[in-house]
Short mmCIF file of C-alpha atoms in Angstrom, two decimals:
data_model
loop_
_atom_site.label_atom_id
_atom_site.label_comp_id
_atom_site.label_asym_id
_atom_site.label_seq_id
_atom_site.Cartn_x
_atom_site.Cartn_y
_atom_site.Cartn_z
CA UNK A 3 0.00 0.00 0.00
CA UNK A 4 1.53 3.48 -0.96
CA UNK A 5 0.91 5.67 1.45
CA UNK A 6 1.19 9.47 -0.23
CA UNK A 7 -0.26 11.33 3.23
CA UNK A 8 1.69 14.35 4.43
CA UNK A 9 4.32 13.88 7.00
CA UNK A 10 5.05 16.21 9.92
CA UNK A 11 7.52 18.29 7.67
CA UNK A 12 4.57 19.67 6.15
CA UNK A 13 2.01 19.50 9.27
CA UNK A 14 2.19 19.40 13.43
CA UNK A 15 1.06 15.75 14.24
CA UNK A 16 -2.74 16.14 14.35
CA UNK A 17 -3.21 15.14 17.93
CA UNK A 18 -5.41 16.40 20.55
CA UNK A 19 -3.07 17.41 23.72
CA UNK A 20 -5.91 19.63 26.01
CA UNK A 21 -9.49 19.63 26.04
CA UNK A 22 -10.68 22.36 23.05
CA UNK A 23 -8.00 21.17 21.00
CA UNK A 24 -9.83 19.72 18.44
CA UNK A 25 -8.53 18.56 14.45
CA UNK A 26 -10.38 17.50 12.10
CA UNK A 27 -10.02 14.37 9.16
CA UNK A 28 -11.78 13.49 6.94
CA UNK A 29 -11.83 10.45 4.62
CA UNK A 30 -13.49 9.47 1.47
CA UNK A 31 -12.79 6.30 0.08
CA UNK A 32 -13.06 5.75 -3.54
CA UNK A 33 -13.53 3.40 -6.29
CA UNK A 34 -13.28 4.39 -10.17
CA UNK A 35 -14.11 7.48 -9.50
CA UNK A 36 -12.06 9.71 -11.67
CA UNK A 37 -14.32 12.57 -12.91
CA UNK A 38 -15.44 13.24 -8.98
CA UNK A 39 -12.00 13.55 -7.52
CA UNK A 40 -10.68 17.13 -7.99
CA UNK A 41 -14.28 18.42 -7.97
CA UNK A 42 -14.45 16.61 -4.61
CA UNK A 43 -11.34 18.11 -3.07
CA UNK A 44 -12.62 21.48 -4.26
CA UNK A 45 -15.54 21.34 -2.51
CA UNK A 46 -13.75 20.31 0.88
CA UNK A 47 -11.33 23.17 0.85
CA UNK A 48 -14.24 25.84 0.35
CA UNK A 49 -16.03 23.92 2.97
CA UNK A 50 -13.50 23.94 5.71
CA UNK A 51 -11.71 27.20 4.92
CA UNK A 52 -14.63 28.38 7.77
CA UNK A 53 -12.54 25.90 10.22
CA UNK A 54 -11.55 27.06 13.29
CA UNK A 55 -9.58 23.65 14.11
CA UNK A 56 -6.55 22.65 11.79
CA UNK A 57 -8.10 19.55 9.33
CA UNK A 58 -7.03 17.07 6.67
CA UNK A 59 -8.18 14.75 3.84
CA UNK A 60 -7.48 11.49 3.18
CA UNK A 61 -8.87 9.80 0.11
CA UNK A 62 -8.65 6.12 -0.19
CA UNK A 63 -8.20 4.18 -3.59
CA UNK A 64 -9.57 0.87 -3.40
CA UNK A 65 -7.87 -0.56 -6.37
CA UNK A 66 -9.84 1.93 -9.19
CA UNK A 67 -9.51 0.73 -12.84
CA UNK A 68 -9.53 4.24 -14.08
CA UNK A 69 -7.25 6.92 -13.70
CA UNK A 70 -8.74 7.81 -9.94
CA UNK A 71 -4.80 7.59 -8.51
CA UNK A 72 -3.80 10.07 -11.31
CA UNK A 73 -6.55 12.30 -10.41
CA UNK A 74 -5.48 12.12 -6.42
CA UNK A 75 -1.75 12.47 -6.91
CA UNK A 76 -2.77 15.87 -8.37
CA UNK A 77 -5.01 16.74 -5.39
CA UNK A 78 -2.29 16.00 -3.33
CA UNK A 79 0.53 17.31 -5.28
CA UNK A 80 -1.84 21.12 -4.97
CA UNK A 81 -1.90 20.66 -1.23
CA UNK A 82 0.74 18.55 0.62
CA UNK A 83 0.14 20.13 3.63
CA UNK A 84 -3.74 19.51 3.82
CA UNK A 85 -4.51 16.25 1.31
CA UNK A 86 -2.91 13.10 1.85
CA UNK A 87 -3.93 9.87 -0.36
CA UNK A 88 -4.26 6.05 0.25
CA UNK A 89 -3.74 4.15 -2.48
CA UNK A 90 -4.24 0.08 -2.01
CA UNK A 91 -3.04 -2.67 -3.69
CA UNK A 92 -6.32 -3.98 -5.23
CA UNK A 93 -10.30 -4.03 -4.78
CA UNK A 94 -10.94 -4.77 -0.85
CA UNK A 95 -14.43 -3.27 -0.75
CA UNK A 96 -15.49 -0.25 0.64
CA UNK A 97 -15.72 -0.99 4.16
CA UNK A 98 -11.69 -2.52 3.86
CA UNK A 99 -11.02 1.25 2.18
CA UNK A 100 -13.03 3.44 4.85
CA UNK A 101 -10.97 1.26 8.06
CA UNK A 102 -7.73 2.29 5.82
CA UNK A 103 -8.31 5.91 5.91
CA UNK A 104 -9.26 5.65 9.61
CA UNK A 105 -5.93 4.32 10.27
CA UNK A 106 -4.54 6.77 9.04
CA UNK A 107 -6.43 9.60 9.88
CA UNK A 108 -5.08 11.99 12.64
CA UNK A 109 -7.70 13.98 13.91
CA UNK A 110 -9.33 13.96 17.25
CA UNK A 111 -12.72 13.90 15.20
CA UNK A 112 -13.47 11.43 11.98
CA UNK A 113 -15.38 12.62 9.62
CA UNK A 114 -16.15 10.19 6.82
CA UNK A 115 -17.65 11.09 3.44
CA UNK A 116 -18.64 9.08 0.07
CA UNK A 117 -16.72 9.87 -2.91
CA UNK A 118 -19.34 10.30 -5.55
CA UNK A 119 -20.66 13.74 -4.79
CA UNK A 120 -23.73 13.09 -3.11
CA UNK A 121 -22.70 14.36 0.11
CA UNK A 122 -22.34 18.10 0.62
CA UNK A 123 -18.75 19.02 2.45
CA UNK A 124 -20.46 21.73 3.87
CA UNK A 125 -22.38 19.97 6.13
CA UNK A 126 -19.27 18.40 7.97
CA UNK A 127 -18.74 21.57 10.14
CA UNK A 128 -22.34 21.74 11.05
CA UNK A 129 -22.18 18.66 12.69
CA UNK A 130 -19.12 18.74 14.07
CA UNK A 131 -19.99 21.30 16.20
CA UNK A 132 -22.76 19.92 17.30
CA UNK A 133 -20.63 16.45 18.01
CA UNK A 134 -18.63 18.63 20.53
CA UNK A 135 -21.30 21.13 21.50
CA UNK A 136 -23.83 17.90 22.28
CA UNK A 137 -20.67 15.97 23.81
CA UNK A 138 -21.30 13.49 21.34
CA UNK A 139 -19.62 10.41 20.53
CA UNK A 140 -21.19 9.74 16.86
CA UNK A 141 -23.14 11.99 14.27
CA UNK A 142 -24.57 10.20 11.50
CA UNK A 143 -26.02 11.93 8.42
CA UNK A 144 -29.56 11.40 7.35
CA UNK A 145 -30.85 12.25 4.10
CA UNK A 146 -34.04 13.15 4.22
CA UNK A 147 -34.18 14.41 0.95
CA UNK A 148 -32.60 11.25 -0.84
CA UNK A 149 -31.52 11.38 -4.31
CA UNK A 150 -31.63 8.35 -5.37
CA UNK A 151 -33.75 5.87 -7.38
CA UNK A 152 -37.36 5.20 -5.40
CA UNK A 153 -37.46 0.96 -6.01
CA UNK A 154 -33.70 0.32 -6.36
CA UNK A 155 -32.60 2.40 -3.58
CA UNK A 156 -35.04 4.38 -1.72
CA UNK A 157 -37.18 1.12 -0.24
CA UNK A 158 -34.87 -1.26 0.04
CA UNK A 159 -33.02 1.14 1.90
CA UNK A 160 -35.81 1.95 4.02
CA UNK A 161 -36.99 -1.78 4.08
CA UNK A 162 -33.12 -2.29 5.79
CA UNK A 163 -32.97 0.51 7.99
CA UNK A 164 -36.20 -0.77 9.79
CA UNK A 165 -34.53 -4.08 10.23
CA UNK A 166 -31.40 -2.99 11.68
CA UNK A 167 -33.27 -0.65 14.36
CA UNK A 168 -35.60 -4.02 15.09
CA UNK A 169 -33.01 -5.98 15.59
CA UNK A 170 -30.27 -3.41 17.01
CA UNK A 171 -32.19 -0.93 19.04
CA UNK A 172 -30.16 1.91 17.88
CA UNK A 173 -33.27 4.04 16.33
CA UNK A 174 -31.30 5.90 13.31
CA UNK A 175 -34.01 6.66 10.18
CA UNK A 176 -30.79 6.34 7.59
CA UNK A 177 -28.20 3.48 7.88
CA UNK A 178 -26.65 3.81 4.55
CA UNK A 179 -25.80 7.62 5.06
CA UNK A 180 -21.71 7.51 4.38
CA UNK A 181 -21.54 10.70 5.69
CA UNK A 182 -20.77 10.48 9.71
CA UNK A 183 -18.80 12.00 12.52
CA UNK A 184 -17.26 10.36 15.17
CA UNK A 185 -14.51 10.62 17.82
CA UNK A 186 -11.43 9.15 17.16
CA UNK A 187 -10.72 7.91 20.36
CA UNK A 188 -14.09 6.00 20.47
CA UNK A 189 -13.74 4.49 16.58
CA UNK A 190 -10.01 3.22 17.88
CA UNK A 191 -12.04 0.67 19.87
CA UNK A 192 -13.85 -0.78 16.50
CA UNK A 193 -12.35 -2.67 13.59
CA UNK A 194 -14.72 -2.97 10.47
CA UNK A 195 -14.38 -6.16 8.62
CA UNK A 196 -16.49 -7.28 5.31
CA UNK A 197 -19.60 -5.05 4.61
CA UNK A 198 -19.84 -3.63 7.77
CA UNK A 199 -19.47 -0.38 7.24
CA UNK A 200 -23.33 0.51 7.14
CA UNK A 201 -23.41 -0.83 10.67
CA UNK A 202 -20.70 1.93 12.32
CA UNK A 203 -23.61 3.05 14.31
CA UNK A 204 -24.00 -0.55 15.41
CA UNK A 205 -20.74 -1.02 16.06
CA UNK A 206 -19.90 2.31 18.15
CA UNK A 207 -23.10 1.41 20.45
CA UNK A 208 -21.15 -1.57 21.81
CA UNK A 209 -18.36 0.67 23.21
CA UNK A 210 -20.32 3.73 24.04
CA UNK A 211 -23.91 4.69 25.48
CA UNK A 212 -26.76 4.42 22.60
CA UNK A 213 -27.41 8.19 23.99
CA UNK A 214 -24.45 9.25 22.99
CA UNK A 215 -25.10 8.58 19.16
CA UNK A 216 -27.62 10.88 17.07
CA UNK A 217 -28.65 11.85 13.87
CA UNK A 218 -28.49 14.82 11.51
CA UNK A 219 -30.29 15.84 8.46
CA UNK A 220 -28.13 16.43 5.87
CA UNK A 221 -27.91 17.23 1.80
CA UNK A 222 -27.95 14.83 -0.59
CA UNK A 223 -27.59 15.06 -4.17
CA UNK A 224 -28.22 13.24 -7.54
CA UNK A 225 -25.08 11.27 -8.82
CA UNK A 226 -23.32 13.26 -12.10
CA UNK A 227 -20.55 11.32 -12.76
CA UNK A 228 -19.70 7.45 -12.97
CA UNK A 229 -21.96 5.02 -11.69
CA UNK A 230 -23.27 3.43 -8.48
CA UNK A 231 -21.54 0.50 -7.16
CA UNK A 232 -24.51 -0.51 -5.26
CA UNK A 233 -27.90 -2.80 -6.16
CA UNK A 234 -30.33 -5.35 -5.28
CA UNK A 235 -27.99 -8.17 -4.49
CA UNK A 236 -26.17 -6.23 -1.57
CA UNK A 237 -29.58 -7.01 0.21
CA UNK A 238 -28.17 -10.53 1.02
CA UNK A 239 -24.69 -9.12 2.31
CA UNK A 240 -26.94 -6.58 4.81
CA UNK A 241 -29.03 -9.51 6.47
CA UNK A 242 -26.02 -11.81 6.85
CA UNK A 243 -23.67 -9.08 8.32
CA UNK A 244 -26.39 -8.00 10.02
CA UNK A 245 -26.77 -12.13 12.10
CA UNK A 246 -23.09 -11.48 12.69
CA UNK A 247 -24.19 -8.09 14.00
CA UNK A 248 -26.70 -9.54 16.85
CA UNK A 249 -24.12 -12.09 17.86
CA UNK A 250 -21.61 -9.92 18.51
CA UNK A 251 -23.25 -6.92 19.52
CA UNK A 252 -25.21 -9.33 21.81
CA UNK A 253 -23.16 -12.57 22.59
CA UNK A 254 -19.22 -11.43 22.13
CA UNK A 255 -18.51 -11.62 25.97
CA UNK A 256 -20.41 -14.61 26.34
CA UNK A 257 -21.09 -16.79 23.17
CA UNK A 258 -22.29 -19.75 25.14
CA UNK A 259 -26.14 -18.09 25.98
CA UNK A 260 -26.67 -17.79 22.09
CA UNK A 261 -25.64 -21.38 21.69
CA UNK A 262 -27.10 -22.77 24.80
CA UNK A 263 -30.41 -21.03 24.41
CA UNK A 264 -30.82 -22.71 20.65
CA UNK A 265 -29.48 -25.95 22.16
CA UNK A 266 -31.77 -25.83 25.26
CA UNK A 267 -34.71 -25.06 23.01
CA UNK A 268 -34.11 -28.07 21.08
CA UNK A 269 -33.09 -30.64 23.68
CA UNK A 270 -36.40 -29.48 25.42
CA UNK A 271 -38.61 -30.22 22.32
CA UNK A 272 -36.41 -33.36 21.56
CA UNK A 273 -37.35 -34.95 25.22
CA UNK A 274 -40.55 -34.28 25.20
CA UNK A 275 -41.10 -35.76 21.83
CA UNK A 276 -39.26 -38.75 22.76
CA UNK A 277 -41.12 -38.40 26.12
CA UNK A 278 -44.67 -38.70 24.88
CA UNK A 279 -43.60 -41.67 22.77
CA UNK A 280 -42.44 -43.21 25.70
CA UNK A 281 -45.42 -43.16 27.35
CA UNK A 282 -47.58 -44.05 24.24
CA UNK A 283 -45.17 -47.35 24.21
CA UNK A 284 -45.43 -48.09 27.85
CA UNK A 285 -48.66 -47.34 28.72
CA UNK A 286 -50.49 -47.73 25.56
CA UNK A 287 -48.67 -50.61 24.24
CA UNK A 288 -48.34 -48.99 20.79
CA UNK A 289 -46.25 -49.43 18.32
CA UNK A 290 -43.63 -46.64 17.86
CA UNK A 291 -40.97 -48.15 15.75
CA UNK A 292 -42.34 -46.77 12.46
CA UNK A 293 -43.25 -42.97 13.60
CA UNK A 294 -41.27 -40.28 12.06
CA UNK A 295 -41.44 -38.48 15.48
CA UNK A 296 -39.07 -40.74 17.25
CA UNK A 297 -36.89 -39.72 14.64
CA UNK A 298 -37.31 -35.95 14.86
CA UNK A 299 -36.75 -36.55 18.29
CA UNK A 300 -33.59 -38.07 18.46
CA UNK A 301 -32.07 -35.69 15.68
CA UNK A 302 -33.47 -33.17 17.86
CA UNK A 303 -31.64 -34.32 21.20
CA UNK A 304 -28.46 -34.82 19.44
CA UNK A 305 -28.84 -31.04 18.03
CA UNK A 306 -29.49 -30.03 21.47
CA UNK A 307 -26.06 -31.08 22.67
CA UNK A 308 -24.08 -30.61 20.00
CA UNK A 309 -25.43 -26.51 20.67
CA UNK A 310 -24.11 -27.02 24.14
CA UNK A 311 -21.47 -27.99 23.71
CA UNK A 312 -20.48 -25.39 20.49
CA UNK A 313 -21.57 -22.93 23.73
CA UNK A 314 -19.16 -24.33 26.06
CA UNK A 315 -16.29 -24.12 23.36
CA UNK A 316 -17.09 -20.46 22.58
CA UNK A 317 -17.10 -19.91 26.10
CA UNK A 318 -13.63 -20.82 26.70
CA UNK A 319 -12.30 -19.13 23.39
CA UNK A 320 -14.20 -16.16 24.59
CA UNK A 321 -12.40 -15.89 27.76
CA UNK A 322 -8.75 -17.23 26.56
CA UNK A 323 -9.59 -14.31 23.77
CA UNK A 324 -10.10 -11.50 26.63
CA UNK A 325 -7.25 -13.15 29.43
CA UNK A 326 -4.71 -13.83 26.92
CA UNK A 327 -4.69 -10.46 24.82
CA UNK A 328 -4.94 -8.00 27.85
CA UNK A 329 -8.59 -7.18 26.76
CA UNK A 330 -11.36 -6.38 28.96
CA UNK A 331 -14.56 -6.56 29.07
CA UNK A 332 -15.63 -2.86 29.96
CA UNK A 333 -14.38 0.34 28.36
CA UNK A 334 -13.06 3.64 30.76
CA UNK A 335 -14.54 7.00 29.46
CA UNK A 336 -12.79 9.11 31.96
CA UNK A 337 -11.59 8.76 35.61
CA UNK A 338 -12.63 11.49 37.90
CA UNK A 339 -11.31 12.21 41.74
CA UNK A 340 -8.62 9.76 43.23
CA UNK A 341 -9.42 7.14 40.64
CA UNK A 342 -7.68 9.17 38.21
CA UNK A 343 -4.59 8.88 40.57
CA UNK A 344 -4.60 5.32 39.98
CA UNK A 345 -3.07 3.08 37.31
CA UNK A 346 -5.02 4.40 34.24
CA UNK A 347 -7.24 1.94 31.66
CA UNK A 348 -4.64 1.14 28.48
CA UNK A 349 -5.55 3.36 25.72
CA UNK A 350 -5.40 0.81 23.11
CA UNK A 351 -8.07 -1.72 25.41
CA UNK A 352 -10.23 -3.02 22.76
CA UNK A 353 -13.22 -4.65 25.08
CA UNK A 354 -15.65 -3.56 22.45
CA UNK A 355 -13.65 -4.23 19.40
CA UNK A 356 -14.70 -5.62 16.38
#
């Protein structure tokens, strides 16, 4: 991976040292993109020349096919000191290309952005401020206003977001919204793997208080140039990544309730299928040989504690996960009084990583 971001030659390390400190990153991944690039980075410098906190861009290539690189060495050639460029080694995905620009995004506050136009830079400050004014932990965008084709895009999207919230809890109206803010220090704690960028939300919720994450209308506009990358058959990806989402947003610390509960469920129904046609041999003298019941509940037994025992496994890789890597299973905000005296939480903890 070439990594063509400024170094500190050109810019202070974008740390936060005191409280009101702020900096600002954002980062747009990108993929084929080549007619949205320098229009992009124009937009962002008119947008955060109102900044009162020092900022940066990163943009993210996830292996384009067109002449996107070209486009964002000469974004970055214009401003070394404020645009900085990712450029990876082949097609990961988006989510792969958004957790690459995280990584190496400096700012005390993320902002992340899609790379097709549709989001308006100029909303980024808005909420920004209102991420530290609200003491806020995550800002998501929602586009009220959508842009975007009504049966390809619109309801499936909608059709989604009212799953996630079902199954989640985290009441947002607009999952797919790319454009978000969030505080570095609470992203560190999450690793995004497949397609799971629409669930940041999700994800952020297991390390921080649901109250702590809003929304935001934003702008949204039509697509001018290129072409989506997204359609119908992403609606398979989103209910699969979002079972791995309940099990680990629900189960992670202990694996072995959502295997014993299926397990216990079908042990249960196994013996008392196997019960009754006990009983029915016994008492009633019938026949029981033949009846696809008996059957069904054997298989169903033998489901039962094979389930338990997956549970009891997962336990014990759960727990040699969290004793042998140092992780634990809570997350320190801040430390107030004589308990900030005392041996401070590890920074780099990752209880609620992903």
């Amino acid at each position: 991976m070439h990594d063509l971001r400024p170094t500190a030659t050109h810019n202070q390390p974008m740390t936060r040292k005191r409280p009101g400190e702020e900096c600002l990153s954002l980062v747009v991944p990108m993929y084929n993109e080549e007619d949205n690039v320098l229009q992009l980075v124009t937009q962002v410098q008119a947008a955060m020349a109102a900044s009162p906190w020092p900022w940066e861009l990163i943009l993210v290539d996830d292996g384009s096919g067109d002449h996107t690189v070209e486009r964002m060495r000469e974004a970055v050639a214009r401003a070394p000191d404020r645009i900085g460029a990712v450029i990876l080694r082949r097609n990961f995905g988006q989510t792969a290309a958004m957790q690459a620009g995280i990584d190496q995004a400096r700012g005390s506050i993320i902002a992340t952005l899609d790379g097709d136009l549709q989001n308006n830079p100029h909303d980024v400050l808005r909420m920004a401020r209102r991420l530290l004014d609200e003491d806020l932990d995550l800002l998501v965008g929602w586009r009220r206003e959508r842009q975007d084709n009504l049966w390809l895009r619109k309801v499936p999207s909608m059709l989604a977001n009212r799953l996630i919230v079902a199954v989640t809890g985290v009441r947002l109206h607009d999952y797919g919204c790319s454009l978000k803010i969030v505080r570095s220090d609470v992203m560190r704690h999450v690793r995004l793997y497949g397609e799971m960028h629409r669930f940041i939300p999700t994800w952020i919720a297991t390390v921080t208080s649901p109250e702590r994450i809003k929304e935001e209308p934003v702008s949204h506009f039509p697509r001018v140039h290129g072409q989506s990358k997204y359609g119908l058959s992403r609606t398979f990806k989103v209910l699969l990544d979002l079972l791995a989402m309940y099990f680990f947003g629900r189960f992670r610390t202990s694996p072995g309730h959502f295997f014993g509960r299926i397990g216990l469920l079908c042990g249960f129904a196994g013996a008392v299928s196997l019960g009754w046609l006990g009983w029915r041999k016994l008492v009633d003298g019938e026949s029981i040989a033949n009846r696809p019941l008996l059957m069904l509940g054997v298989l169903l037994v033998v489901i039962g504690v094979q389930f338990i025992c997956t549970g009891i496994v997962t336990e014990m890789l759960a727990r040699t996960y969290f004793e042998a890597g140092g992780a634990r299973t809570y997350l320190v905000r801040e430390l107030l009084g004589g308990a900030a005296s005392s041996q401070p939480a590890a920074p780099d903890d990752e209880a609620g990583a992903t």
